[in-house]
GROMACS .gro file of C-alpha atoms in nm:
model
  377
    1MET     CA    1  14.450  10.661 -14.478
    2SER     CA    2  14.559  10.581 -14.845
    3PHE     CA    3  14.911  10.673 -14.959
    4PHE     CA    4  14.793  10.653 -15.332
    5GLY     CA    5  14.558  10.944 -15.339
    6GLY     CA    6  14.249  10.713 -15.353
    7LYS     CA    7  13.980  10.605 -15.097
    8SER     CA    8  14.036  10.492 -14.750
    9THR     CA    9  14.095  10.116 -14.734
   10SER     CA   10  13.846  10.078 -14.456
   11THR     CA   11  13.691   9.739 -14.432
   12VAL     CA   12  13.363   9.713 -14.652
   13THR     CA   13  13.079   9.527 -14.477
   14GLU     CA   14  12.740   9.396 -14.596
   15GLU     CA   15  12.568   9.609 -14.343
   16THR     CA   16  12.739   9.923 -14.454
   17ILE     CA   17  12.640   9.853 -14.834
   18LEU     CA   18  12.274   9.761 -14.743
   19GLY     CA   19  12.260  10.073 -14.526
   20ALA     CA   20  12.361  10.293 -14.822
   21LEU     CA   21  12.105  10.111 -15.053
   22ARG     CA   22  11.821  10.152 -14.793
   23GLY     CA   23  11.845  10.535 -14.876
   24ILE     CA   24  11.718  10.470 -15.227
   25GLN     CA   25  11.348  10.473 -15.276
   26ASP     CA   26  11.138  10.312 -15.541
   27PRO     CA   27  10.937  10.615 -15.678
   28GLU     CA   28  10.681  10.387 -15.839
   29LEU     CA   29  10.619  10.112 -15.586
   30GLY     CA   30  10.722  10.281 -15.278
   31GLY     CA   31  10.972  10.160 -15.005
   32ASP     CA   32  11.347  10.141 -15.028
   33ILE     CA   33  11.503   9.893 -15.274
   34VAL     CA   34  11.634   9.671 -14.997
   35SER     CA   35  11.310   9.632 -14.823
   36ARG     CA   36  11.143   9.563 -15.151
   37GLY     CA   37  11.382   9.280 -15.216
   38LEU     CA   38  11.538   9.445 -15.538
   39VAL     CA   39  11.896   9.384 -15.422
   40LYS     CA   40  12.010   9.020 -15.482
   41GLY     CA   41  12.358   8.846 -15.482
   42LEU     CA   42  12.554   9.080 -15.291
   43THR     CA   43  12.933   8.985 -15.290
   44ILE     CA   44  13.235   9.164 -15.137
   45GLU     CA   45  13.571   9.086 -15.254
   46GLY     CA   46  13.836   9.336 -15.122
   47GLY     CA   47  13.721   9.670 -15.249
   48THR     CA   48  13.507   9.528 -15.507
   49VAL     CA   49  13.131   9.516 -15.447
   50ALA     CA   50  12.899   9.343 -15.671
   51PHE     CA   51  12.518   9.282 -15.668
   52THR     CA   52  12.232   9.244 -15.891
   53LEU     CA   53  11.898   9.461 -15.908
   54GLU     CA   54  11.604   9.244 -15.985
   55PHE     CA   55  11.307   9.467 -16.087
   56THR     CA   56  10.946   9.373 -16.129
   57THR     CA   57  10.708   9.609 -16.312
   58GLN     CA   58  10.904   9.932 -16.294
   59SER     CA   59  10.933  10.139 -16.606
   60ALA     CA   60  11.251  10.163 -16.777
   61THR     CA   61  11.319  10.525 -16.677
   62THR     CA   62  11.291  10.413 -16.319
   63LYS     CA   63  11.504  10.122 -16.362
   64VAL     CA   64  11.777  10.340 -16.514
   65ASP     CA   65  11.745  10.593 -16.248
   66ILE     CA   66  11.762  10.340 -15.947
   67HIS     CA   67  12.064  10.155 -16.115
   68SER     CA   68  12.263  10.481 -16.147
   69ARG     CA   69  12.177  10.588 -15.795
   70ALA     CA   70  12.268  10.247 -15.649
   71ARG     CA   71  12.596  10.224 -15.808
   72LYS     CA   72  12.700  10.586 -15.699
   73ALA     CA   73  12.582  10.530 -15.348
   74VAL     CA   74  12.791  10.218 -15.311
   75ALA     CA   75  13.098  10.359 -15.511
   76ALA     CA   76  13.102  10.644 -15.269
   77LEU     CA   77  13.151  10.439 -14.963
   78PRO     CA   78  13.490  10.433 -14.795
   79GLY     CA   79  13.693  10.136 -14.904
   80VAL     CA   80  13.491  10.066 -15.205
   81THR     CA   81  13.726  10.065 -15.516
   82GLU     CA   82  13.466   9.937 -15.764
   83ALA     CA   83  13.101   9.894 -15.774
   84LYS     CA   84  12.941   9.630 -16.007
   85VAL     CA   85  12.577   9.655 -16.036
   86ALA     CA   86  12.420   9.396 -16.276
   87LEU     CA   87  12.050   9.387 -16.394
   88ALA     CA   88  11.856   9.077 -16.382
   89PRO     CA   89  11.543   9.016 -16.608
   90ALA     CA   90  11.229   9.157 -16.453
   91ARG     CA   91  11.030   8.894 -16.236
   92PRO     CA   92  10.691   8.841 -16.402
   93ARG     CA   93  10.383   8.858 -16.166
   94THR     CA   94  10.183   8.559 -16.139
   95ALA     CA   95   9.934   8.541 -16.445
   96ALA     CA   96   9.576   8.592 -16.359
   97PRO     CA   97   9.343   8.311 -16.465
   98ALA     CA   98   9.175   8.346 -16.798
   99GLY     CA   99   8.860   8.574 -16.784
  100HIS     CA  100   8.977   8.748 -16.472
  101GLY     CA  101   9.085   9.068 -16.638
  102ALA     CA  102   9.456   9.027 -16.619
  103PRO     CA  103   9.624   9.354 -16.722
  104ALA     CA  104   9.826   9.364 -17.048
  105GLY     CA  105  10.170   9.199 -17.015
  106HIS     CA  106  10.068   8.996 -16.700
  107GLY     CA  107   9.863   8.691 -16.828
  108ALA     CA  108   9.663   8.902 -17.104
  109ALA     CA  109   9.697   8.869 -17.476
  110ALA     CA  110  10.008   9.044 -17.628
  111PRO     CA  111   9.939   9.359 -17.806
  112ALA     CA  112   9.902   9.337 -18.190
  113PRO     CA  113  10.230   9.367 -18.362
  114GLU     CA  114  10.087   9.699 -18.537
  115ALA     CA  115  10.026   9.862 -18.181
  116LEU     CA  116  10.361  10.039 -18.176
  117VAL     CA  117  10.271  10.253 -17.874
  118PRO     CA  118  10.010  10.028 -17.681
  119GLU     CA  119  10.039  10.218 -17.356
  120VAL     CA  120   9.953  10.549 -17.525
  121LYS     CA  121   9.600  10.637 -17.501
  122HIS     CA  122   9.567  10.919 -17.757
  123THR     CA  123   9.797  11.030 -18.048
  124ILE     CA  124   9.768  11.389 -18.195
  125ALA     CA  125   9.940  11.526 -18.487
  126VAL     CA  126   9.998  11.896 -18.488
  127SER     CA  127  10.034  11.996 -18.866
  128SER     CA  128  10.034  12.289 -19.105
  129GLY     CA  129  10.009  12.344 -19.471
  130LYS     CA  130  10.312  12.574 -19.478
  131GLY     CA  131  10.611  12.655 -19.255
  132GLY     CA  132  10.649  12.982 -19.052
  133VAL     CA  133  10.303  12.960 -18.901
  134GLY     CA  134  10.417  12.871 -18.554
  135LYS     CA  135  10.316  12.509 -18.562
  136SER     CA  136  10.602  12.409 -18.334
  137THR     CA  137  10.498  12.685 -18.091
  138VAL     CA  138  10.154  12.549 -18.083
  139ALA     CA  139  10.266  12.177 -18.045
  140VAL     CA  140  10.495  12.267 -17.738
  141ASN     CA  141  10.267  12.490 -17.555
  142LEU     CA  142   9.965  12.235 -17.629
  143ALA     CA  143  10.188  11.963 -17.469
  144LEU     CA  144  10.273  12.180 -17.160
  145ALA     CA  145   9.913  12.280 -17.120
  146LEU     CA  146   9.795  11.926 -17.131
  147ARG     CA  147  10.070  11.828 -16.878
  148GLU     CA  148   9.966  12.123 -16.647
  149GLY     CA  149   9.620  11.988 -16.666
  150GLY     CA  150   9.735  11.654 -16.522
  151ALA     CA  151   9.769  11.441 -16.804
  152SER     CA  152  10.092  11.241 -16.884
  153VAL     CA  153  10.239  11.370 -17.219
  154GLY     CA  154  10.501  11.279 -17.468
  155LEU     CA  155  10.626  11.494 -17.754
  156VAL     CA  156  10.773  11.357 -18.090
  157ASP     CA  157  10.967  11.599 -18.306
  158ALA     CA  158  10.863  11.447 -18.647
  159ASP     CA  159  10.998  11.747 -18.834
  160VAL     CA  160  11.317  11.573 -18.921
  161TYR     CA  161  11.433  11.856 -19.150
  162GLY     CA  162  11.384  12.132 -18.890
  163PRO     CA  163  11.389  11.963 -18.553
  164ASN     CA  164  11.340  12.268 -18.319
  165ILE     CA  165  11.167  12.081 -18.018
  166PRO     CA  166  11.501  12.047 -17.819
  167LEU     CA  167  11.562  12.433 -17.847
  168MET     CA  168  11.200  12.540 -17.777
  169MET     CA  169  11.172  12.304 -17.478
  170GLY     CA  170  11.523  12.376 -17.323
  171ALA     CA  171  11.593  12.014 -17.357
  172ARG     CA  172  11.972  11.925 -17.320
  173GLY     CA  173  12.163  11.608 -17.352
  174ARG     CA  174  12.102  11.278 -17.535
  175PRO     CA  175  11.849  11.017 -17.479
  176GLY     CA  176  11.968  10.728 -17.275
  177MET     CA  177  11.943  10.355 -17.358
  178PHE     CA  178  11.809  10.063 -17.154
  179ASN     CA  179  11.755   9.701 -17.276
  180ASN     CA  180  11.800   9.827 -17.643
  181ARG     CA  181  11.529  10.081 -17.578
  182ILE     CA  182  11.563  10.455 -17.627
  183ILE     CA  183  11.481  10.658 -17.298
  184PRO     CA  184  11.315  10.984 -17.406
  185VAL     CA  185  11.465  11.315 -17.272
  186ILE     CA  186  11.244  11.493 -17.018
  187ALA     CA  187  11.179  11.869 -16.990
  188TYR     CA  188  10.903  12.029 -16.797
  189ASP     CA  189  10.789  11.668 -16.707
  190VAL     CA  190  10.714  11.606 -17.089
  191LYS     CA  191  10.889  11.304 -17.259
  192ILE     CA  192  11.058  11.422 -17.571
  193ILE     CA  193  11.232  11.258 -17.872
  194SER     CA  194  11.380  11.437 -18.160
  195ILE     CA  195  11.631  11.374 -18.441
  196GLY     CA  196  11.785  11.695 -18.312
  197PHE     CA  197  11.927  11.484 -18.015
  198PHE     CA  198  12.130  11.276 -18.248
  199VAL     CA  199  12.290  11.527 -18.495
  200LYS     CA  200  12.522  11.808 -18.450
  201GLU     CA  201  12.360  12.158 -18.430
  202GLY     CA  202  12.373  12.316 -18.771
  203ASP     CA  203  12.423  11.986 -18.953
  204PRO     CA  204  12.147  11.928 -19.223
  205VAL     CA  205  11.947  11.625 -19.247
  206VAL     CA  206  11.930  11.508 -19.611
  207TRP     CA  207  11.695  11.203 -19.607
  208ARG     CA  208  11.477  11.050 -19.861
  209GLY     CA  209  11.126  10.932 -19.788
  210PRO     CA  210  11.206  10.574 -19.690
  211MET     CA  211  11.448  10.706 -19.421
  212ILE     CA  212  11.183  10.944 -19.280
  213HIS     CA  213  10.944  10.645 -19.268
  214THR     CA  214  11.196  10.443 -19.067
  215ALA     CA  215  11.287  10.723 -18.828
  216ILE     CA  216  10.910  10.768 -18.732
  217GLN     CA  217  10.883  10.395 -18.688
  218GLN     CA  218  11.170  10.399 -18.454
  219PHE     CA  219  11.034  10.697 -18.265
  220LEU     CA  220  10.729  10.491 -18.200
  221ARG     CA  221  10.871  10.136 -18.162
  222ASP     CA  222  11.206  10.190 -18.010
  223VAL     CA  223  11.124  10.456 -17.750
  224GLU     CA  224  11.028  10.360 -17.398
  225TRP     CA  225  10.725  10.591 -17.382
  226GLY     CA  226  10.556  10.412 -17.092
  227GLU     CA  227  10.197  10.495 -17.007
  228LEU     CA  228  10.095  10.832 -17.162
  229ASP     CA  229   9.758  11.011 -17.195
  230TYR     CA  230   9.879  11.194 -17.503
  231LEU     CA  231  10.158  11.166 -17.765
  232ILE     CA  232  10.196  11.490 -17.949
  233PHE     CA  233  10.351  11.472 -18.301
  234ASP     CA  234  10.518  11.811 -18.428
  235MET     CA  235  10.480  11.739 -18.800
  236PRO     CA  236  10.694  11.902 -19.080
  237PRO     CA  237  10.491  12.152 -19.286
  238GLY     CA  238  10.318  12.024 -19.595
  239THR     CA  239  10.168  11.688 -19.708
  240GLY     CA  240  10.472  11.490 -19.753
  241ASP     CA  241  10.640  11.148 -19.637
  242ALA     CA  242  10.616  11.222 -19.269
  243GLN     CA  243  10.242  11.258 -19.254
  244LEU     CA  244  10.192  10.958 -19.472
  245SER     CA  245  10.430  10.746 -19.276
  246LEU     CA  246  10.275  10.834 -18.942
  247SER     CA  247   9.913  10.779 -19.066
  248GLN     CA  248  10.020  10.437 -19.187
  249ALA     CA  249  10.213  10.355 -18.872
  250LEU     CA  250   9.926  10.392 -18.627
  251PRO     CA  251   9.554  10.509 -18.585
  252LEU     CA  252   9.588  10.879 -18.501
  253SER     CA  253   9.333  11.022 -18.249
  254GLY     CA  254   9.321  11.312 -18.455
  255ALA     CA  255   9.509  11.622 -18.622
  256VAL     CA  256   9.519  11.974 -18.508
  257MET     CA  257   9.588  12.223 -18.794
  258VAL     CA  258   9.775  12.549 -18.729
  259THR     CA  259   9.737  12.843 -18.960
  260THR     CA  260   9.769  13.229 -18.971
  261PRO     CA  261   9.469  13.425 -19.100
  262GLN     CA  262   9.664  13.495 -19.408
  263ASP     CA  263   9.520  13.390 -19.725
  264VAL     CA  264   9.834  13.203 -19.861
  265SER     CA  265   9.845  13.020 -19.539
  266LEU     CA  266   9.481  12.915 -19.551
  267LEU     CA  267   9.544  12.786 -19.914
  268ASP     CA  268   9.792  12.554 -19.800
  269VAL     CA  269   9.604  12.437 -19.487
  270ARG     CA  270   9.306  12.349 -19.707
  271LYS     CA  271   9.536  12.094 -19.875
  272ALA     CA  272   9.665  11.951 -19.548
  273LEU     CA  273   9.300  11.919 -19.414
  274ALA     CA  274   9.210  11.729 -19.718
  275MET     CA  275   9.501  11.510 -19.704
  276PHE     CA  276   9.414  11.387 -19.344
  277ARG     CA  277   9.055  11.367 -19.427
  278LYS     CA  278   9.154  11.139 -19.732
  279MET     CA  279   9.375  10.922 -19.493
  280ASN     CA  280   9.081  10.887 -19.246
  281VAL     CA  281   9.235  11.089 -18.966
  282PRO     CA  282   8.986  11.272 -18.746
  283LEU     CA  283   9.021  11.654 -18.771
  284LEU     CA  284   9.021  11.789 -18.413
  285GLY     CA  285   9.012  12.153 -18.527
  286ILE     CA  286   9.208  12.460 -18.641
  287VAL     CA  287   9.430  12.685 -18.422
  288GLU     CA  288   9.460  13.032 -18.558
  289ASN     CA  289   9.820  13.161 -18.477
  290MET     CA  290   9.941  13.525 -18.490
  291ALA     CA  291   9.572  13.629 -18.502
  292GLY     CA  292   9.641  14.005 -18.420
  293PHE     CA  293   9.918  14.224 -18.251
  294GLU     CA  294   9.827  14.438 -17.948
  295CYS     CA  295  10.031  14.747 -17.932
  296PRO     CA  296  10.188  14.755 -17.580
  297HIS     CA  297  10.140  15.125 -17.559
  298CYS     CA  298   9.804  15.213 -17.695
  299ARG     CA  299   9.656  14.859 -17.678
  300GLN     CA  300   9.505  14.875 -18.024
  301VAL     CA  301   9.493  14.540 -18.206
  302THR     CA  302   9.635  14.525 -18.552
  303PRO     CA  303   9.549  14.229 -18.774
  304ILE     CA  304   9.886  14.204 -18.924
  305PHE     CA  305   9.792  13.882 -19.110
  306GLY     CA  306   9.439  13.941 -19.178
  307GLU     CA  307   9.148  13.820 -18.970
  308GLY     CA  308   8.860  13.572 -18.980
  309GLY     CA  309   9.033  13.318 -19.214
  310ALA     CA  310   9.033  13.043 -18.964
  311ARG     CA  311   8.668  13.067 -18.891
  312LYS     CA  312   8.575  13.062 -19.256
  313LEU     CA  313   8.812  12.752 -19.317
  314ALA     CA  314   8.658  12.580 -19.008
  315GLU     CA  315   8.293  12.637 -19.154
  316GLU     CA  316   8.396  12.500 -19.490
  317PHE     CA  317   8.543  12.167 -19.338
  318GLY     CA  318   8.289  12.146 -19.043
  319VAL     CA  319   8.542  12.162 -18.765
  320PRO     CA  320   8.584  12.393 -18.472
  321VAL     CA  321   8.836  12.677 -18.423
  322LEU     CA  322   9.021  12.545 -18.117
  323GLY     CA  323   9.157  12.888 -18.038
  324SER     CA  324   9.317  13.206 -18.159
  325VAL     CA  325   9.664  13.285 -18.038
  326PRO     CA  326   9.776  13.656 -18.072
  327LEU     CA  327  10.112  13.753 -18.213
  328ASP     CA  328  10.314  13.804 -17.882
  329LEU     CA  329  10.675  13.905 -17.826
  330GLU     CA  330  10.710  13.706 -17.510
  331THR     CA  331  10.578  13.380 -17.679
  332ARG     CA  332  10.840  13.411 -17.942
  333VAL     CA  333  11.115  13.486 -17.680
  334GLY     CA  334  11.018  13.185 -17.493
  335GLY     CA  335  11.045  12.952 -17.793
  336ASP     CA  336  11.400  13.085 -17.862
  337THR     CA  337  11.519  13.053 -17.494
  338GLY     CA  338  11.369  12.714 -17.411
  339ALA     CA  339  11.104  12.866 -17.162
  340PRO     CA  340  10.765  12.834 -17.346
  341ILE     CA  341  10.505  13.080 -17.248
  342VAL     CA  342  10.284  12.832 -17.068
  343VAL     CA  343  10.553  12.771 -16.798
  344ALA     CA  344  10.749  13.126 -16.844
  345ARG     CA  345  10.451  13.334 -16.793
  346PRO     CA  346  10.147  13.128 -16.686
  347GLN     CA  347   9.929  13.413 -16.609
  348SER     CA  348   9.961  13.577 -16.942
  349ALA     CA  349   9.682  13.599 -17.201
  350PRO     CA  350   9.866  13.371 -17.456
  351ALA     CA  351   9.921  13.103 -17.191
  352GLU     CA  352   9.557  13.110 -17.102
  353THR     CA  353   9.471  13.077 -17.468
  354PHE     CA  354   9.683  12.760 -17.507
  355ARG     CA  355   9.505  12.624 -17.191
  356GLN     CA  356   9.179  12.677 -17.360
  357ILE     CA  357   9.301  12.512 -17.680
  358ALA     CA  358   9.416  12.206 -17.461
  359SER     CA  359   9.071  12.178 -17.304
  360ALA     CA  360   8.908  12.200 -17.642
  361VAL     CA  361   9.143  11.934 -17.780
  362THR     CA  362   9.064  11.708 -17.497
  363GLU     CA  363   8.698  11.739 -17.541
  364ARG     CA  364   8.722  11.673 -17.917
  365VAL     CA  365   8.935  11.365 -17.856
  366ALA     CA  366   8.698  11.235 -17.616
  367THR     CA  367   8.401  11.291 -17.847
  368LEU     CA  368   8.585  11.137 -18.145
  369SER     CA  369   8.759  10.852 -17.971
  370VAL     CA  370   8.441  10.626 -18.018
  371LEU     CA  371   8.509  10.630 -18.381
  372LYS     CA  372   8.736  10.362 -18.507
  373LEU     CA  373   8.859  10.477 -18.853
  374PRO     CA  374   9.075  10.255 -19.056
  375THR     CA  375   9.403  10.380 -19.174
  376ILE     CA  376   9.509  10.387 -19.548
  377SER     CA  377   9.685  10.062 -19.681
   0.00000   0.00000   0.00000
């Protein structure tokens, strides 16, 4: 027993340490980290235990998780006063001979410098001509509906002046760091990055255009996104610096425009649609939000913001209406409480509408992905 209020001074053995580490599984490659040979250079000096974790192809998120669990497992052992866990550079796999289809990063040519997110298959901007039309609500529930359908999804809060995604997704804490890369926060199995994680709540973000451009570049270049089927961008309203910066940074798979049926909203969305078309960004379609309110008592639907506007706009630009989302109390509450409607009330009519929108987006992306449109210079 210790008389200093610390741990027991029991003898620490290599067998005890390896036994604790065998309880940690590699979620990507399978097996425990000892059997897979990740643990190297184990030394014991008194109560100080030191060893190195030598990874191979695991993602940065998995490396951080295994490193944290390994250190805690050893530090909790009786007699251990300090656990030092180092990280060795990843062991490269043997490069495949030229012409034998080596995967990227293992004998294949390195991605071009402009490929900021080479492991992301599709990039989609969710945009609007004006604020207050529920753009972020659509972005969040679209991301969750795509994830529910089996896709791997990331969500970028590119609305630097009004970063609402952390609140709407119930995402807490700050992104981690690993090898000078930012590890995104995960909520509902969706990877998220937002300027809201880095500023105090209520503090204004007063940035000029070049700072917005730099932030978007960092959200792409410096974040460890890993392999994703879809990376969704919640854009700020309007036709400003963020839209221009993103369109210049990478070839977007397409843009989803959000509007209400109201004429003033449609007027601004026309400008946004024209902007994306001018920048050679494929238009995936239009989501009509707040399309009508159904009285919970008499079930009569009232078109508070008008009706039919999105259909007319879609015909004008030759794009489809991806879906019409009703004005719904629970959808609004879900956004305020961090429980989006797709996960909070999956059987509800609005949740089903978002699933239909996700399906329509998937089909449009697949149809348009054969087009290789240039970005503006």
